[in-house]
PDB file of C-alpha atoms in Angstrom:
ATOM      1  CA  MET A 384      59.513 167.036  -0.124  1.00 42.00           C
ATOM      2  CA  VAL A 385      55.881 166.476   0.906  1.00 45.00           C
ATOM      3  CA  GLU A 386      55.741 165.428   4.534  1.00 59.00           C
ATOM      4  CA  ARG A 387      52.304 163.853   4.909  1.00 74.00           C
ATOM      5  CA  SER A 388      49.015 162.988   3.279  1.00 80.00           C
ATOM      6  CA  VAL A 389      45.915 164.694   4.681  1.00 80.00           C
ATOM      7  CA  SER A 390      42.502 163.240   5.443  1.00 81.00           C
ATOM      8  CA  ALA A 391      39.261 164.208   3.750  1.00 82.00           C
ATOM      9  CA  ALA A 392      38.185 166.084   6.904  1.00 86.00           C
ATOM     10  CA  ALA A 393      41.438 168.072   6.944  1.00 86.00           C
ATOM     11  CA  LEU A 394      41.116 168.868   3.243  1.00 87.00           C
ATOM     12  CA  LYS A 395      37.567 170.139   3.790  1.00 89.00           C
ATOM     13  CA  ALA A 396      38.860 172.405   6.590  1.00 91.00           C
ATOM     14  CA  PHE A 397      41.646 173.673   4.321  1.00 92.00           C
ATOM     15  CA  ALA A 398      39.241 174.512   1.454  1.00 90.00           C
ATOM     16  CA  HIS A 399      38.594 178.055   2.681  1.00 93.00           C
ATOM     17  CA  PRO A 400      39.906 181.045   0.690  1.00 91.00           C
ATOM     18  CA  LEU A 401      41.438 182.875   3.666  1.00 95.00           C
ATOM     19  CA  ARG A 402      43.069 179.733   5.060  1.00 95.00           C
ATOM     20  CA  MET A 403      44.522 178.901   1.673  1.00 94.00           C
ATOM     21  CA  ALA A 404      45.797 182.480   1.219  1.00 94.00           C
ATOM     22  CA  MET A 405      47.438 182.465   4.645  1.00 96.00           C
ATOM     23  CA  TYR A 406      48.998 179.050   3.989  1.00 95.00           C
ATOM     24  CA  GLU A 407      50.395 180.295   0.675  1.00 93.00           C
ATOM     25  CA  TYR A 408      51.833 183.392   2.349  1.00 94.00           C
ATOM     26  CA  LEU A 409      53.570 181.295   5.021  1.00 95.00           C
ATOM     27  CA  GLY A 410      54.966 178.997   2.348  1.00 90.00           C
ATOM     28  CA  ASP A 411      56.259 181.867   0.223  1.00 89.00           C
ATOM     29  CA  HIS A 412      57.473 184.253   2.932  1.00 89.00           C
ATOM     30  CA  GLY A 413      58.264 182.042   5.899  1.00 89.00           C
ATOM     31  CA  PRO A 414      57.004 182.276   9.474  1.00 93.00           C
ATOM     32  CA  ALA A 415      54.561 185.062  10.332  1.00 96.00           C
ATOM     33  CA  THR A 416      52.189 186.166  13.078  1.00 96.00           C
ATOM     34  CA  SER A 417      48.424 186.625  12.912  1.00 96.00           C
ATOM     35  CA  ALA A 418      49.031 190.406  12.847  1.00 96.00           C
ATOM     36  CA  THR A 419      51.280 190.102   9.787  1.00 97.00           C
ATOM     37  CA  LEU A 420      48.739 187.865   8.068  1.00 97.00           C
ATOM     38  CA  ALA A 421      45.937 190.298   8.939  1.00 97.00           C
ATOM     39  CA  ARG A 422      47.891 193.130   7.324  1.00 97.00           C
ATOM     40  CA  VAL A 423      48.650 191.243   4.090  1.00 96.00           C
ATOM     41  CA  THR A 424      45.159 189.736   3.723  1.00 96.00           C
ATOM     42  CA  GLY A 425      43.175 192.798   4.808  1.00 96.00           C
ATOM     43  CA  GLU A 426      41.393 190.809   7.525  1.00 96.00           C
ATOM     44  CA  SER A 427      41.213 191.426  11.272  1.00 96.00           C
ATOM     45  CA  THR A 428      43.659 189.721  13.616  1.00 95.00           C
ATOM     46  CA  GLY A 429      40.667 187.984  15.193  1.00 95.00           C
ATOM     47  CA  GLN A 430      39.868 186.369  11.836  1.00 96.00           C
ATOM     48  CA  THR A 431      43.445 185.408  11.061  1.00 97.00           C
ATOM     49  CA  SER A 432      43.960 184.023  14.594  1.00 96.00           C
ATOM     50  CA  TYR A 433      40.841 181.867  14.289  1.00 96.00           C
ATOM     51  CA  HIS A 434      41.841 180.508  10.884  1.00 97.00           C
ATOM     52  CA  LEU A 435      45.430 179.908  12.034  1.00 97.00           C
ATOM     53  CA  ARG A 436      44.075 177.758  14.880  1.00 95.00           C
ATOM     54  CA  GLN A 437      42.001 175.773  12.369  1.00 95.00           C
ATOM     55  CA  LEU A 438      45.011 175.264  10.089  1.00 96.00           C
ATOM     56  CA  ALA A 439      47.098 174.161  13.086  1.00 95.00           C
ATOM     57  CA  LYS A 440      44.369 171.808  14.307  1.00 95.00           C
ATOM     58  CA  HIS A 441      44.574 169.923  10.997  1.00 93.00           C
ATOM     59  CA  GLY A 442      48.375 170.015  10.787  1.00 91.00           C
ATOM     60  CA  PHE A 443      48.742 172.447   7.868  1.00 94.00           C
ATOM     61  CA  ILE A 444      50.814 174.838   9.988  1.00 95.00           C
ATOM     62  CA  SER A 445      52.742 174.652  13.243  1.00 94.00           C
ATOM     63  CA  GLU A 446      54.037 177.134  15.761  1.00 94.00           C
ATOM     64  CA  VAL A 447      57.720 178.059  15.435  1.00 93.00           C
ATOM     65  CA  PRO A 448      59.376 176.950  18.671  1.00 90.00           C
ATOM     66  CA  GLY A 449      61.338 179.589  20.559  1.00 88.00           C
ATOM     67  CA  ARG A 450      60.084 182.469  18.454  1.00 86.00           C
ATOM     68  CA  GLY A 451      57.495 185.038  19.480  1.00 77.00           C
ATOM     69  CA  THR A 452      55.644 185.506  22.745  1.00 79.00           C
ATOM     70  CA  ALA A 453      52.477 184.167  24.340  1.00 76.00           C
ATOM     71  CA  ARG A 454      50.552 186.962  22.588  1.00 80.00           C
ATOM     72  CA  GLU A 455      52.489 187.025  19.323  1.00 89.00           C
ATOM     73  CA  ARG A 456      53.047 183.515  17.996  1.00 92.00           C
ATOM     74  CA  PHE A 457      54.917 182.759  14.781  1.00 95.00           C
ATOM     75  CA  TRP A 458      53.499 180.097  12.467  1.00 96.00           C
ATOM     76  CA  LYS A 459      55.087 178.142   9.605  1.00 94.00           C
ATOM     77  CA  SER A 460      53.535 176.039   6.866  1.00 93.00           C
ATOM     78  CA  GLU A 461      53.862 172.249   6.800  1.00 92.00           C
ATOM     79  CA  GLY A 462      53.986 170.317   3.540  1.00 85.00           C
ATOM     80  CA  PHE A 463      51.096 168.040   2.648  1.00 84.00           C
ATOM     81  CA  SER A 464      49.507 166.119  -0.184  1.00 80.00           C
ATOM     82  CA  PHE A 465      46.208 164.468  -0.900  1.00 77.00           C
ATOM     83  CA  ASP A 466      45.293 161.664  -3.249  1.00 75.00           C
ATOM     84  CA  LEU A 467      42.354 159.486  -4.249  1.00 73.00           C
ATOM     85  CA  ASP A 468      42.256 157.982  -0.756  1.00 74.00           C
ATOM     86  CA  VAL A 469      40.278 161.030   0.381  1.00 72.00           C
ATOM     87  CA  PHE A 470      37.373 159.733  -1.720  1.00 73.00           C
ATOM     88  CA  ASP A 471      37.642 156.250  -0.186  1.00 74.00           C
ATOM     89  CA  GLU A 472      37.640 157.799   3.261  1.00 71.00           C
ATOM     90  CA  ALA A 473      34.727 160.185   2.644  1.00 71.00           C
ATOM     91  CA  PRO A 474      32.977 159.548  -0.672  1.00 77.00           C
ATOM     92  CA  GLY A 475      30.462 162.088  -1.834  1.00 78.00           C
ATOM     93  CA  ALA A 476      29.809 165.554  -3.121  1.00 84.00           C
ATOM     94  CA  GLU A 477      31.253 167.353  -0.087  1.00 83.00           C
ATOM     95  CA  THR A 478      34.693 165.789  -0.574  1.00 83.00           C
ATOM     96  CA  ARG A 479      34.556 166.376  -4.340  1.00 84.00           C
ATOM     97  CA  THR A 480      33.720 170.044  -3.695  1.00 88.00           C
ATOM     98  CA  ALA A 481      36.638 170.422  -1.262  1.00 86.00           C
ATOM     99  CA  VAL A 482      39.051 168.826  -3.747  1.00 85.00           C
ATOM    100  CA  ASP A 483      37.745 171.078  -6.551  1.00 87.00           C
ATOM    101  CA  ILE A 484      38.091 174.223  -4.413  1.00 89.00           C
ATOM    102  CA  VAL A 485      41.649 173.382  -3.396  1.00 87.00           C
ATOM    103  CA  GLN A 486      42.744 172.442  -6.917  1.00 88.00           C
ATOM    104  CA  ARG A 487      41.141 175.506  -8.514  1.00 91.00           C
ATOM    105  CA  GLN A 488      42.661 177.841  -5.916  1.00 90.00           C
ATOM    106  CA  LEU A 489      46.100 176.324  -6.479  1.00 88.00           C
ATOM    107  CA  VAL A 490      45.777 176.827 -10.245  1.00 91.00           C
ATOM    108  CA  GLU A 491      44.623 180.429  -9.745  1.00 91.00           C
ATOM    109  CA  GLN A 492      47.621 181.073  -7.472  1.00 89.00           C
ATOM    110  CA  ARG A 493      49.943 179.627 -10.119  1.00 91.00           C
ATOM    111  CA  VAL A 494      48.447 181.722 -12.906  1.00 93.00           C
ATOM    112  CA  HIS A 495      48.715 184.839 -10.724  1.00 91.00           C
ATOM    113  CA  ARG A 496      52.369 184.107  -9.942  1.00 90.00           C
ATOM    114  CA  LEU A 497      53.244 183.397 -13.586  1.00 92.00           C
ATOM    115  CA  LEU A 498      51.581 186.594 -14.824  1.00 93.00           C
ATOM    116  CA  GLU A 499      53.319 188.529 -12.063  1.00 92.00           C
ATOM    117  CA  TRP A 500      56.661 187.081 -13.241  1.00 92.00           C
ATOM    118  CA  ILE A 501      55.942 188.120 -16.841  1.00 92.00           C
ATOM    119  CA  ASP A 502      55.157 191.653 -15.657  1.00 94.00           C
ATOM    120  CA  ARG A 503      58.408 191.836 -13.649  1.00 93.00           C
ATOM    121  CA  GLN A 504      60.782 190.459 -16.284  1.00 92.00           C
ATOM    122  CA  ALA A 505      61.613 193.848 -17.823  1.00 92.00           C
ATOM    123  CA  GLY A 506      63.153 194.915 -14.508  1.00 93.00           C
ATOM    124  CA  GLU A 507      64.803 191.609 -13.640  1.00 92.00           C
ATOM    125  CA  GLU A 508      68.475 190.726 -13.864  1.00 92.00           C
ATOM    126  CA  ARG A 509      69.403 188.761 -16.966  1.00 92.00           C
ATOM    127  CA  GLU A 510      70.771 185.815 -14.936  1.00 92.00           C
ATOM    128  CA  TRP A 511      67.372 185.291 -13.254  1.00 92.00           C
ATOM    129  CA  ILE A 512      65.538 185.434 -16.577  1.00 92.00           C
ATOM    130  CA  GLU A 513      67.968 182.900 -18.072  1.00 92.00           C
ATOM    131  CA  ALA A 514      67.717 180.654 -14.994  1.00 91.00           C
ATOM    132  CA  SER A 515      63.912 180.604 -15.026  1.00 92.00           C
ATOM    133  CA  ILE A 516      62.124 177.844 -16.881  1.00 88.00           C
ATOM    134  CA  SER A 517      58.843 177.528 -18.678  1.00 86.00           C
ATOM    135  CA  SER A 518      58.465 174.487 -20.849  1.00 87.00           C
ATOM    136  CA  ASP A 519      55.618 172.762 -22.586  1.00 89.00           C
ATOM    137  CA  VAL A 520      55.646 169.430 -24.352  1.00 91.00           C
ATOM    138  CA  THR A 521      52.866 167.173 -25.567  1.00 92.00           C
ATOM    139  CA  VAL A 522      53.615 163.479 -25.957  1.00 93.00           C
ATOM    140  CA  ARG A 523      51.726 160.186 -26.119  1.00 94.00           C
ATOM    141  CA  MET A 524      52.222 158.123 -22.927  1.00 95.00           C
ATOM    142  CA  THR A 525      50.541 155.428 -20.904  1.00 95.00           C
ATOM    143  CA  ALA A 526      49.455 156.081 -17.321  1.00 94.00           C
ATOM    144  CA  PRO A 527      52.388 153.977 -15.989  1.00 95.00           C
ATOM    145  CA  GLU A 528      54.838 155.993 -18.131  1.00 96.00           C
ATOM    146  CA  LEU A 529      53.429 159.256 -16.774  1.00 94.00           C
ATOM    147  CA  GLN A 530      53.661 157.838 -13.245  1.00 93.00           C
ATOM    148  CA  GLU A 531      57.315 156.911 -13.866  1.00 95.00           C
ATOM    149  CA  LEU A 532      58.038 160.442 -15.140  1.00 95.00           C
ATOM    150  CA  GLN A 533      56.266 161.955 -12.149  1.00 91.00           C
ATOM    151  CA  LEU A 534      58.359 159.904  -9.709  1.00 92.00           C
ATOM    152  CA  ALA A 535      61.615 160.774 -11.516  1.00 95.00           C
ATOM    153  CA  LEU A 536      60.802 164.502 -11.497  1.00 93.00           C
ATOM    154  CA  ALA A 537      59.818 164.312  -7.826  1.00 89.00           C
ATOM    155  CA  GLU A 538      63.121 162.633  -6.970  1.00 93.00           C
ATOM    156  CA  VAL A 539      65.217 165.231  -8.800  1.00 94.00           C
ATOM    157  CA  THR A 540      63.191 168.070  -7.292  1.00 91.00           C
ATOM    158  CA  HIS A 541      63.433 166.552  -3.816  1.00 89.00           C
ATOM    159  CA  ASP A 542      67.232 166.284  -4.073  1.00 92.00           C
ATOM    160  CA  HIS A 543      67.641 169.931  -5.117  1.00 91.00           C
ATOM    161  CA  VAL A 544      65.174 171.225  -2.530  1.00 88.00           C
ATOM    162  CA  LYS A 545      66.811 169.170   0.221  1.00 88.00           C
ATOM    163  CA  ARG A 546      70.252 170.641  -0.620  1.00 88.00           C
ATOM    164  CA  ALA A 547      68.837 174.174  -0.744  1.00 86.00           C
ATOM    165  CA  ARG A 548      67.081 173.741   2.600  1.00 81.00           C
ATOM    166  CA  ALA A 549      70.240 172.326   4.198  1.00 83.00           C
ATOM    167  CA  ARG A 550      72.119 175.479   3.114  1.00 80.00           C
ATOM    168  CA  ARG A 551      69.258 177.861   4.004  1.00 71.00           C
ATOM    169  CA  ASP A 552      70.860 179.311   7.130  1.00 65.00           C
ATOM    170  CA  GLU A 553      74.281 179.599   5.470  1.00 70.00           C
ATOM    171  CA  VAL A 554      73.033 181.521   2.438  1.00 65.00           C
ATOM    172  CA  ALA A 555      70.113 183.483   3.861  1.00 64.00           C
ATOM    173  CA  ASP A 556      72.017 186.780   3.708  1.00 71.00           C
ATOM    174  CA  GLU A 557      74.191 185.875   0.718  1.00 78.00           C
ATOM    175  CA  PRO A 558      73.792 188.293  -2.203  1.00 82.00           C
ATOM    176  CA  GLY A 559      71.803 186.817  -5.059  1.00 82.00           C
ATOM    177  CA  VAL A 560      69.778 184.363  -2.955  1.00 85.00           C
ATOM    178  CA  ARG A 561      66.050 184.582  -3.614  1.00 87.00           C
ATOM    179  CA  VAL A 562      62.948 182.534  -2.893  1.00 85.00           C
ATOM    180  CA  VAL A 563      62.064 180.478  -5.973  1.00 89.00           C
ATOM    181  CA  LYS A 564      58.665 179.031  -6.896  1.00 87.00           C
ATOM    182  CA  LEU A 565      58.674 175.727  -8.770  1.00 87.00           C
ATOM    183  CA  TYR A 566      55.631 174.088 -10.370  1.00 86.00           C
ATOM    184  CA  THR A 567      55.434 170.709 -12.077  1.00 86.00           C
ATOM    185  CA  LEU A 568      52.345 169.681 -14.042  1.00 85.00           C
ATOM    186  CA  GLY A 569      51.533 166.646 -16.125  1.00 85.00           C
ATOM    187  CA  PHE A 570      48.053 165.510 -17.069  1.00 85.00           C
ATOM    188  CA  PRO A 571      46.217 163.728 -19.891  1.00 87.00           C
ATOM    189  CA  LEU A 572      44.406 165.708 -22.559  1.00 87.00           C
ATOM    190  CA  PRO A 573      40.812 164.753 -23.427  1.00 86.00           C
ATOM    191  CA  PRO A 574      40.489 161.607 -25.576  1.00 87.00           C
ATOM    192  CA  GLU A 575      40.665 162.205 -29.296  1.00 80.00           C
ATOM    193  CA  GLU A 576      37.459 161.888 -31.235  1.00 69.00           C
TER     194      GLU A 576
END
């Protein structure tokens, strides 16, 4: 599901509000041009073009081959992850700040999307409401047990996403097909006093 791990330098370049917003848009809506991104973000095409080049330079996006023109290029998002290795590679406050910015922005995007879903439910079809999921459980686990759960969830998610992506072209125009957002979270609570 996630294609590659990014370096500390790449993560620092990504930790920019406009770049993160454009990346999210490409992930949610598919390939787009700098003009489209300018329209949805309220920025100039000069700004979106510059930030698209920076995202491409660090491998967060790539140009869609065979689509667009020399003046109007289509870009798509590329999956990535980052882990504690970014701190080994570039220890210090600058890396910590970049990680914090990225994580906080991702959480804000998730909260926004979840609240948006709540607001839309009254007008949604019953089958989509029943198919959606929001669960919460608190349990005592060790770090290795949480790691095992994380890997199992990632495997199941990967299998379903892989099947959906393989069928993407077949079902793109099929009635009832929609883009779905999936989040998975698991983290320790503060130690008990």
